[in-house]
GROMACS .gro file of C-alpha atoms in nm:
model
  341
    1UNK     CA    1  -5.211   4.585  -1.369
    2UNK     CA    2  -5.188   4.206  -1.510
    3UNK     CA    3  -4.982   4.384  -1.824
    4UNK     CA    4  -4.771   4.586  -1.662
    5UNK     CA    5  -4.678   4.336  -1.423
    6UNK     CA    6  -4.605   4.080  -1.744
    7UNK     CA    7  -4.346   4.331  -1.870
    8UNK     CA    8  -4.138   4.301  -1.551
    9UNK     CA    9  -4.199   3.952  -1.440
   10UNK     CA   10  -3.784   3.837  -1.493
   11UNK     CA   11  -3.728   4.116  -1.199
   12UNK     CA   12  -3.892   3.843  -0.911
   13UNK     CA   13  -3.690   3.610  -0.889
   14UNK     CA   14  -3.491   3.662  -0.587
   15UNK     CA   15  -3.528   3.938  -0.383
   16UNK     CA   16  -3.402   3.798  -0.110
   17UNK     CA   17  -3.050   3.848  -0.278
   18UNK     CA   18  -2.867   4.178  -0.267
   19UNK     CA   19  -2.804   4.194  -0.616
   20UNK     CA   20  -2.533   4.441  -0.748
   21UNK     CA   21  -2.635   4.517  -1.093
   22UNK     CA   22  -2.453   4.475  -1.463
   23UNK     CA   23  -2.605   4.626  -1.757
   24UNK     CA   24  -2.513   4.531  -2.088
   25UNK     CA   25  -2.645   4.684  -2.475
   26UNK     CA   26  -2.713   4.444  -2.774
   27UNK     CA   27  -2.759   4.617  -3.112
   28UNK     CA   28  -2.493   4.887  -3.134
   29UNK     CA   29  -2.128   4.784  -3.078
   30UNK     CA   30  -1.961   5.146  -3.137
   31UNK     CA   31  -1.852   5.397  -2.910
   32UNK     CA   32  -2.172   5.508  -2.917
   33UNK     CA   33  -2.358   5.214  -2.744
   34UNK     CA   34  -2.074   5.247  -2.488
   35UNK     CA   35  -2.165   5.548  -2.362
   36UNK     CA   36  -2.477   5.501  -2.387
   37UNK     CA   37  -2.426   5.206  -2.112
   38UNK     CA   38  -2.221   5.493  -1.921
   39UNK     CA   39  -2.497   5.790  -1.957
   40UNK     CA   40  -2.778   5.521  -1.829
   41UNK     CA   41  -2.681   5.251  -1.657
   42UNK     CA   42  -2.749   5.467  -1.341
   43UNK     CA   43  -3.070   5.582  -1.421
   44UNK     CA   44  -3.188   5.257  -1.550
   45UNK     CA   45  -3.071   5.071  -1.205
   46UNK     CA   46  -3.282   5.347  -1.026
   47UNK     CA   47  -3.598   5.294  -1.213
   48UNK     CA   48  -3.500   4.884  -1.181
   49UNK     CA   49  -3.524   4.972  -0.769
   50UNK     CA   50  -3.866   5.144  -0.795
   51UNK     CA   51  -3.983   4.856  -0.975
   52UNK     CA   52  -3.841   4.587  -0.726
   53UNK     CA   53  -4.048   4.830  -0.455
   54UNK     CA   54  -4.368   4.832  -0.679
   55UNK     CA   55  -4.367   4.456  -0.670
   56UNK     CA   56  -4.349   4.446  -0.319
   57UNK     CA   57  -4.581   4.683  -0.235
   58UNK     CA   58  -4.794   4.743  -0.566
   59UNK     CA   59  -5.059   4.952  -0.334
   60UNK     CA   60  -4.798   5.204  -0.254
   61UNK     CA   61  -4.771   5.303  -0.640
   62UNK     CA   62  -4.912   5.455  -0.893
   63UNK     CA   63  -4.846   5.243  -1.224
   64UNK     CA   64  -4.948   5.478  -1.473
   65UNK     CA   65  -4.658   5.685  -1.335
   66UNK     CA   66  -4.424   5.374  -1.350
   67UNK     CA   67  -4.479   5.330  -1.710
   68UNK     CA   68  -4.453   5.705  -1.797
   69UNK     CA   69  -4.124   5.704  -1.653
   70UNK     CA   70  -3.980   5.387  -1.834
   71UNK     CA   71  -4.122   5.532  -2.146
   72UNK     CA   72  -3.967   5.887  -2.057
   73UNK     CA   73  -3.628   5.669  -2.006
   74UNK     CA   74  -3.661   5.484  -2.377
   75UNK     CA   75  -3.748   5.750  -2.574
   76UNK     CA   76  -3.431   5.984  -2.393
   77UNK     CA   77  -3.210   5.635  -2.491
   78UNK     CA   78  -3.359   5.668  -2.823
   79UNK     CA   79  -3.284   6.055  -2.867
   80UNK     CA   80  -2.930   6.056  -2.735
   81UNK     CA   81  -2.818   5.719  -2.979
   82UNK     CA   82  -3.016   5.794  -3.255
   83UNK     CA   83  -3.239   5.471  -3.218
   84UNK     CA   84  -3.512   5.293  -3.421
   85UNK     CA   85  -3.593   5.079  -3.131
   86UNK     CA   86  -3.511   5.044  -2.726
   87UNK     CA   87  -3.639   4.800  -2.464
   88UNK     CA   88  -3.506   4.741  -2.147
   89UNK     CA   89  -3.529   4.398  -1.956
   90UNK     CA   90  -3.407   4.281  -1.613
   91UNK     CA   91  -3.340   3.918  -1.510
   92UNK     CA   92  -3.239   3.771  -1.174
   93UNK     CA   93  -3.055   3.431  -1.124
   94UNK     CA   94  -3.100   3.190  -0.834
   95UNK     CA   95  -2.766   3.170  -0.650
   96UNK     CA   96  -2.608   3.456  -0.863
   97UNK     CA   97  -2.656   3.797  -0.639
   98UNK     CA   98  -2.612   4.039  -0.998
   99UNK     CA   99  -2.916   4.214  -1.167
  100UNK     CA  100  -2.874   4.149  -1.534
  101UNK     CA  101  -2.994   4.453  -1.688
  102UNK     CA  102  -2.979   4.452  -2.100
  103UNK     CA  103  -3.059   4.732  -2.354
  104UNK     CA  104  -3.162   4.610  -2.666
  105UNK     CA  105  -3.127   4.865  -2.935
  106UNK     CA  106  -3.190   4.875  -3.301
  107UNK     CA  107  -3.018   5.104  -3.539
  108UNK     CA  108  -3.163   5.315  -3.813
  109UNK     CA  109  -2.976   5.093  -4.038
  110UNK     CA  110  -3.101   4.801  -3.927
  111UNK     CA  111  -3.511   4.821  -3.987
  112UNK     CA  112  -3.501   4.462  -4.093
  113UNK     CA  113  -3.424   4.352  -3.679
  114UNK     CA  114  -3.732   4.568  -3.622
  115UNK     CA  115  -3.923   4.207  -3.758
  116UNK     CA  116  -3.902   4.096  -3.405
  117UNK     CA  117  -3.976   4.422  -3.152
  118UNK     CA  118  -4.252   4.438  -2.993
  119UNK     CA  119  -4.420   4.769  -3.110
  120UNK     CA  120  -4.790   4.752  -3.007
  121UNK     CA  121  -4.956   4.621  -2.647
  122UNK     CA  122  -5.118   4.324  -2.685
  123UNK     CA  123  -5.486   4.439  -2.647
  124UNK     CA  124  -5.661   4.232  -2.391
  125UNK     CA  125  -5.911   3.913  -2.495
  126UNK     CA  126  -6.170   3.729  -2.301
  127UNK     CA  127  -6.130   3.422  -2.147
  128UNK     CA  128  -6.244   3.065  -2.292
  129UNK     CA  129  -6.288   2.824  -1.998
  130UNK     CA  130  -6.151   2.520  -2.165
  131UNK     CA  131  -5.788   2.324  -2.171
  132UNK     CA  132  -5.621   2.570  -2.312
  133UNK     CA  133  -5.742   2.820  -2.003
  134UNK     CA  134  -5.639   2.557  -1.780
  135UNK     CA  135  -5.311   2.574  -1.897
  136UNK     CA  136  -5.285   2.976  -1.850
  137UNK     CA  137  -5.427   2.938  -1.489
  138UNK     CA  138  -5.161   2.616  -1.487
  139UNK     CA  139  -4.866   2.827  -1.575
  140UNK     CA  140  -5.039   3.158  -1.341
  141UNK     CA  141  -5.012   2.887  -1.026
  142UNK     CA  142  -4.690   2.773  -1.124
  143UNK     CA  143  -4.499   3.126  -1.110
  144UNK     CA  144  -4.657   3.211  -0.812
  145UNK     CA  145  -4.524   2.892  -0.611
  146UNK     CA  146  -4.151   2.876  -0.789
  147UNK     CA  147  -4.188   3.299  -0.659
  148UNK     CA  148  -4.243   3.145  -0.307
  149UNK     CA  149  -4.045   2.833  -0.292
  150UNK     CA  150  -3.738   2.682  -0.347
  151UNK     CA  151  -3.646   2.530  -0.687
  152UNK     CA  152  -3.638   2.116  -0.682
  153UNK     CA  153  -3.463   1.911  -0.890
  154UNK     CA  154  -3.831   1.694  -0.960
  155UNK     CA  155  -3.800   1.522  -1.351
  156UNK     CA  156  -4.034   1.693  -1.620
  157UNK     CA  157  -4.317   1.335  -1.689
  158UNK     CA  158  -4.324   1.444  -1.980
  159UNK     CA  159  -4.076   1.652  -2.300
  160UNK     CA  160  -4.122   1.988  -2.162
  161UNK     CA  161  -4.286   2.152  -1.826
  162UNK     CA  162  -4.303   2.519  -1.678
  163UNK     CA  163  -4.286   2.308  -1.350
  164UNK     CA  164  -4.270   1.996  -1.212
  165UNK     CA  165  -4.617   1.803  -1.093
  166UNK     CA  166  -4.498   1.734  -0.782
  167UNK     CA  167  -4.687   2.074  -0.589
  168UNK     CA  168  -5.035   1.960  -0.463
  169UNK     CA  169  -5.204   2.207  -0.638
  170UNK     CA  170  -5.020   2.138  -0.950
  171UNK     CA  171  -5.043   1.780  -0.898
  172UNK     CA  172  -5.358   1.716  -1.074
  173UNK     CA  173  -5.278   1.906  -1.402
  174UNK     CA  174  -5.064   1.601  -1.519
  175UNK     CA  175  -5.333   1.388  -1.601
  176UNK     CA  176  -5.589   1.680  -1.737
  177UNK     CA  177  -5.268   1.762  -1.984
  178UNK     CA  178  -5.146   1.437  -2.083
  179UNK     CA  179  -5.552   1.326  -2.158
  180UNK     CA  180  -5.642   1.675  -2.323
  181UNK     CA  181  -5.314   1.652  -2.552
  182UNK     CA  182  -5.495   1.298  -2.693
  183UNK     CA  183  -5.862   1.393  -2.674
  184UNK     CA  184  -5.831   1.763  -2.783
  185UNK     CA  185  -5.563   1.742  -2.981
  186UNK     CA  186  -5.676   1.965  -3.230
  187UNK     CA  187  -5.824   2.239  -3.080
  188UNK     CA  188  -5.462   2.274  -2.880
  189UNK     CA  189  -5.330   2.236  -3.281
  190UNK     CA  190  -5.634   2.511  -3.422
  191UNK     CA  191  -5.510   2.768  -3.121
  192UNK     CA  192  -5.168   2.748  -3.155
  193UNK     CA  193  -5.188   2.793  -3.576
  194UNK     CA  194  -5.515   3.082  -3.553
  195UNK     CA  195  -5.607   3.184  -3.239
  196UNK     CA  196  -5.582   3.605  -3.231
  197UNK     CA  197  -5.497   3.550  -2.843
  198UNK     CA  198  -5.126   3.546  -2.827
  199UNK     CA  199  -5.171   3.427  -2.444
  200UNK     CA  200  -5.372   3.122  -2.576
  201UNK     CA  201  -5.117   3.048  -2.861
  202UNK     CA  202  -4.830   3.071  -2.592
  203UNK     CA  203  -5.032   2.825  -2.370
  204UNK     CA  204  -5.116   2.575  -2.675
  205UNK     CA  205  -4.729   2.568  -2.739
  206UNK     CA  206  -4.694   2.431  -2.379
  207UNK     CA  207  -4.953   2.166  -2.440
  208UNK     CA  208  -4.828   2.049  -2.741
  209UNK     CA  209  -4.529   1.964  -2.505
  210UNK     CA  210  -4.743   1.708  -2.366
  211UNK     CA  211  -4.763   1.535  -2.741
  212UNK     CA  212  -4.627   1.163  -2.697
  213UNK     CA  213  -4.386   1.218  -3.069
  214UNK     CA  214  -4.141   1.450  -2.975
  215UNK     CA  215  -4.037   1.503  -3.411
  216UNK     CA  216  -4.409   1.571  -3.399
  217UNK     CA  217  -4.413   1.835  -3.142
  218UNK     CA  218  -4.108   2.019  -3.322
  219UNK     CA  219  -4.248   2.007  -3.626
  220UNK     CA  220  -4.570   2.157  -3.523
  221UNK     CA  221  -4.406   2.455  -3.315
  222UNK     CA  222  -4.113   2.542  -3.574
  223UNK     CA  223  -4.376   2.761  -3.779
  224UNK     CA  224  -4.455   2.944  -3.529
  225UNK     CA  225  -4.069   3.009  -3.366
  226UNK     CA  226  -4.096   3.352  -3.546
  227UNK     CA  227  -4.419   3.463  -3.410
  228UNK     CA  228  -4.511   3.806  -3.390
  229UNK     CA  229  -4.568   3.779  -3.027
  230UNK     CA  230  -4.227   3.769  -2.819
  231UNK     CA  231  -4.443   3.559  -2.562
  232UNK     CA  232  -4.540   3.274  -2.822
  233UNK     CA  233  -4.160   3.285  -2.972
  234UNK     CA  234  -4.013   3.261  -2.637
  235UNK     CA  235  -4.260   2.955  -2.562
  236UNK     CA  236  -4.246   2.775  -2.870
  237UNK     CA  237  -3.859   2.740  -2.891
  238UNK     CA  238  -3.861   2.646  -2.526
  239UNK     CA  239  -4.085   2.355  -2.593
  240UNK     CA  240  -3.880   2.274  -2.869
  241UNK     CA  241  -3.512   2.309  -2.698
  242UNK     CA  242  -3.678   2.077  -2.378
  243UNK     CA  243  -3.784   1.806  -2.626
  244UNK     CA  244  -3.450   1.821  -2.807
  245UNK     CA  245  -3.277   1.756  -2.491
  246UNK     CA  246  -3.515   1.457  -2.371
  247UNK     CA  247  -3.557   1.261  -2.707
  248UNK     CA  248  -3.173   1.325  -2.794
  249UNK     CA  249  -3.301   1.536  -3.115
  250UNK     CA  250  -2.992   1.733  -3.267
  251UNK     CA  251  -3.134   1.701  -3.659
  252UNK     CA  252  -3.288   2.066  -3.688
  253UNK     CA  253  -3.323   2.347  -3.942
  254UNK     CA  254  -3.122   2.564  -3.741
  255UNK     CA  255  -3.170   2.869  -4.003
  256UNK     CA  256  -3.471   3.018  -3.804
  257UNK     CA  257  -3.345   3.023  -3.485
  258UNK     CA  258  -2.979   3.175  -3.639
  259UNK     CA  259  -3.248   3.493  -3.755
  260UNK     CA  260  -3.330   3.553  -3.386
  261UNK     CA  261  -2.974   3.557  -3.211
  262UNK     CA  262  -3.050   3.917  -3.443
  263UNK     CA  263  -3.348   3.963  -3.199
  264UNK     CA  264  -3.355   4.290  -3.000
  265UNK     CA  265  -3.567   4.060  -2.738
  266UNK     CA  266  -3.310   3.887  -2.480
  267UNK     CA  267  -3.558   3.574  -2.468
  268UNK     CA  268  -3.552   3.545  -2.775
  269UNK     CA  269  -3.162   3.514  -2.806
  270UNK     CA  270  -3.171   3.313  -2.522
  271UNK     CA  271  -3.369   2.996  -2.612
  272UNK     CA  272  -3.274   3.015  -3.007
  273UNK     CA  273  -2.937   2.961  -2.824
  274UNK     CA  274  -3.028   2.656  -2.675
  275UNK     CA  275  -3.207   2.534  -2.961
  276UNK     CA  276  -2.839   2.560  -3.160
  277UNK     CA  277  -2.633   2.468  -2.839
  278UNK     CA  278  -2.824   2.087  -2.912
  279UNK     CA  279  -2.818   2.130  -3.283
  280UNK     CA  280  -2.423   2.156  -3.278
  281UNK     CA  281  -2.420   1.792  -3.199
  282UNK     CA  282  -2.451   1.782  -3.581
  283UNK     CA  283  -2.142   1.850  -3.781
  284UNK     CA  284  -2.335   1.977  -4.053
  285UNK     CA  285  -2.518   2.239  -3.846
  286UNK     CA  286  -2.205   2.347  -3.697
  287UNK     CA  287  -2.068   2.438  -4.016
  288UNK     CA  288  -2.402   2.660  -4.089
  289UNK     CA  289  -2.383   2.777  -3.733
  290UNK     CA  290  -2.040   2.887  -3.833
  291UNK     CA  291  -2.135   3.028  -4.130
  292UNK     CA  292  -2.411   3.231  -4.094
  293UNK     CA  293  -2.422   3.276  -3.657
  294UNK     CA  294  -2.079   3.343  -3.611
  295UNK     CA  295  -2.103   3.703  -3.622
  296UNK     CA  296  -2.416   3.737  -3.377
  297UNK     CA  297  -2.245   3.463  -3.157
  298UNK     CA  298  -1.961   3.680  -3.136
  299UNK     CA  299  -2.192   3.971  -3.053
  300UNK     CA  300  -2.362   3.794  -2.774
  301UNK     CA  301  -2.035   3.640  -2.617
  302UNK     CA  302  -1.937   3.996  -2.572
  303UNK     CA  303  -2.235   4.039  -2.317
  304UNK     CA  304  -2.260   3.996  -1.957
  305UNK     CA  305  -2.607   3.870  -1.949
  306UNK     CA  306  -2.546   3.494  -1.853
  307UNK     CA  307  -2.807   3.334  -2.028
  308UNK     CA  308  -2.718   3.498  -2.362
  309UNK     CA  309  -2.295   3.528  -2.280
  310UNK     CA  310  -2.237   3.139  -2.110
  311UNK     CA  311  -2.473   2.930  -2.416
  312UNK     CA  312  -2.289   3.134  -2.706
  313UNK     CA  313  -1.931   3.082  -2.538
  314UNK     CA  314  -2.058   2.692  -2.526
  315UNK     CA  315  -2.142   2.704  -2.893
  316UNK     CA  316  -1.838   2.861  -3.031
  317UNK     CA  317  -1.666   2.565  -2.809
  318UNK     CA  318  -1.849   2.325  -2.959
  319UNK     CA  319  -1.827   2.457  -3.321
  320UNK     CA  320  -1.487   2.505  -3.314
  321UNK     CA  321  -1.332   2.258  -3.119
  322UNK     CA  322  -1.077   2.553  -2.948
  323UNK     CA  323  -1.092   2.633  -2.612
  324UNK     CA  324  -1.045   3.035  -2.615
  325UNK     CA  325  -1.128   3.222  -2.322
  326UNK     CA  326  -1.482   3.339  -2.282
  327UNK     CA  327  -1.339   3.671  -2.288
  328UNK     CA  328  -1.072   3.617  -2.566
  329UNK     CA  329  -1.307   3.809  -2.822
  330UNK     CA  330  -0.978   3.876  -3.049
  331UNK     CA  331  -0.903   3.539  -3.063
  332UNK     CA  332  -1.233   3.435  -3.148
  333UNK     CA  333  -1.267   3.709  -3.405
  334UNK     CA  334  -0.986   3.521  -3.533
  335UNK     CA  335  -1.131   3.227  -3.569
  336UNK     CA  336  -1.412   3.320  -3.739
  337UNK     CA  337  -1.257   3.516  -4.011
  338UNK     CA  338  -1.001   3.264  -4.103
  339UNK     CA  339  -1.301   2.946  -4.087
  340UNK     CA  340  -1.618   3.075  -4.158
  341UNK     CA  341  -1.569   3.207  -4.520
   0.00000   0.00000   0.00000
């Protein structure tokens, strides 16, 4: 159940909202992926219901028959637009009442993007009770209370946190992280660089956020930003965009984190955004951004999704110094062919 539940964790946000729902496609910008959108957006927001019900009252379904059905759904979007690749994802904002809904395709022209799909379940490991555990049951206890509570504005202690310490029954990981990043420093090192667990490496990446030299802790998770794991990915560049932001760091190789706004992952695209939203502080990373994002950016501005859509319409700002509208693509378009050559 643990799995299955992983693969549609973004949809529990906020139930409480009713949420109308907006689906966008990434990967196929032709006619095609437009109907595509038209043919399934429907069906998708259906299945996207059952699921919301399944989380609420998991005893009242049967999951194998869950899964079965969103496989039966992928492999019809597959069929019908002649796809290498399809995966569906759902994510809920607080104070936004929309369900962002995105289908992420990959052509049969584009194999290479196929470098960061997820194609086989992560089999399942056994548990190590040691720091890096603590961390998993850390981040476990943290969903499950920002789930059931409302969001505070608390300061991360430290250059990156899932949550703030300030829970009581988060309170007294603080210390047990801050000590275990000096005393155990390398085993959190050793699982992050080896460890065949890619829950463990995902976890490591959030201790290393507890590192006291923030250049350190980028350095050490920048290898890893292209994962084969989505999880670790996802994790690693969010360590490394909250450091950026607290030490001020905008001096970055910004080429591996250009390679994922290609991602057919959402998170992915998401947090390499952020990464290059702080990099753009440099002028000589906006002219790379320019010259070898622009196209993707362009891509991404053209979805709804807010968390891809709002940090590439803040980058092509920032880049360009114009002040288009965030749905002016043509003008955009236009500014890209006539600078980025």
């Amino acid at each position: 159940m643990m799995k299955f539940l992983v693969f549609i964790a973004s949809l529990v946000l906020s139930f409480h909202l009713m949420a109308g729902k907006v689906t966008d496609l990434y990967g196929d910008e032709s006619d095609k992926g437009q109907e595509i959108i038209r043919k399934y957006a429907k069906k998708i927001s259906e299945f996207d219901s059952f699921l919301e019900a399944y989380l609420k009252h998991p005893n009242s379904f049967d999951e194998e028959k869950l899964t079965e059905r969103r496989n039966k759904l992928i492999e019809d979007i597959k069929k019908d637009g002649d796809y290498l690749y399809v995966k569906l994802s759902t994510t809920l904002y607080p104070q936004n009442k929309n369900k962002y809904i995105t289908i992420d395709v990959i052509r049969k022209d584009q194999p290479e993007r196929l470098r960061f799909a997820s194609l086989t379940p992560t089999k399942a490991f056994k548990s190590k009770q040691d720091l890096i555990n603590e961390m998993i049951i850390f981040e476990d206890t943290a969903m499950t209370i920002m789930f059931n509570t409302s969001s505070t504005d608390d300061p991360c202690p430290v250059y990156h946190c899932i949550h703030n310490f300030q829970h009581p029954k988060l309170k007294p990981y603080l210390a047990k992280f801050n000590n275990g990043a000096v005393k155990q420093r390398q085993l959190i090192i050793d699982t992050l660089n080896s460890d065949p667990d890619p829950q463990r490496r995902a976890a490591a990446a959030f201790l290393i956020g507890h590192f006291k030299n923030p250049k350190e802790i980028v350095a050490l998770l920048k290898p890893h930003v292209h994962d084969k794991d989505s999880g670790v990915r996802n994790d690693c560049i969010r360590v490394i965009a909250g450091t950026m932001a607290t030490a001020k760091i905008t001096n970055i190789d910004v080429k591996p984190f250009l390679e994922l706004l290609d991602s057919p992952e959402t998170t992915d695209r998401n947090k390499a955004l952020v990464v290059l939203l702080y990099a753009a502080e440099s002028e000589n990373a906006k002219q790379i951004i320019k010259q070898q994002g622009g196209k993707n950016l362009l891509a991404i501005l053209k979805l709804k999704q807010p968390n891809n859509h709002d940090v590439a319409y803040r980058i092509l700002q920032k880049i360009s110094g114009k002040n288009y509208g965030e749905t002016d693509y043509a003008a955009w378009k236009v500014w890209l062919d006539t600078t980025a050559a």
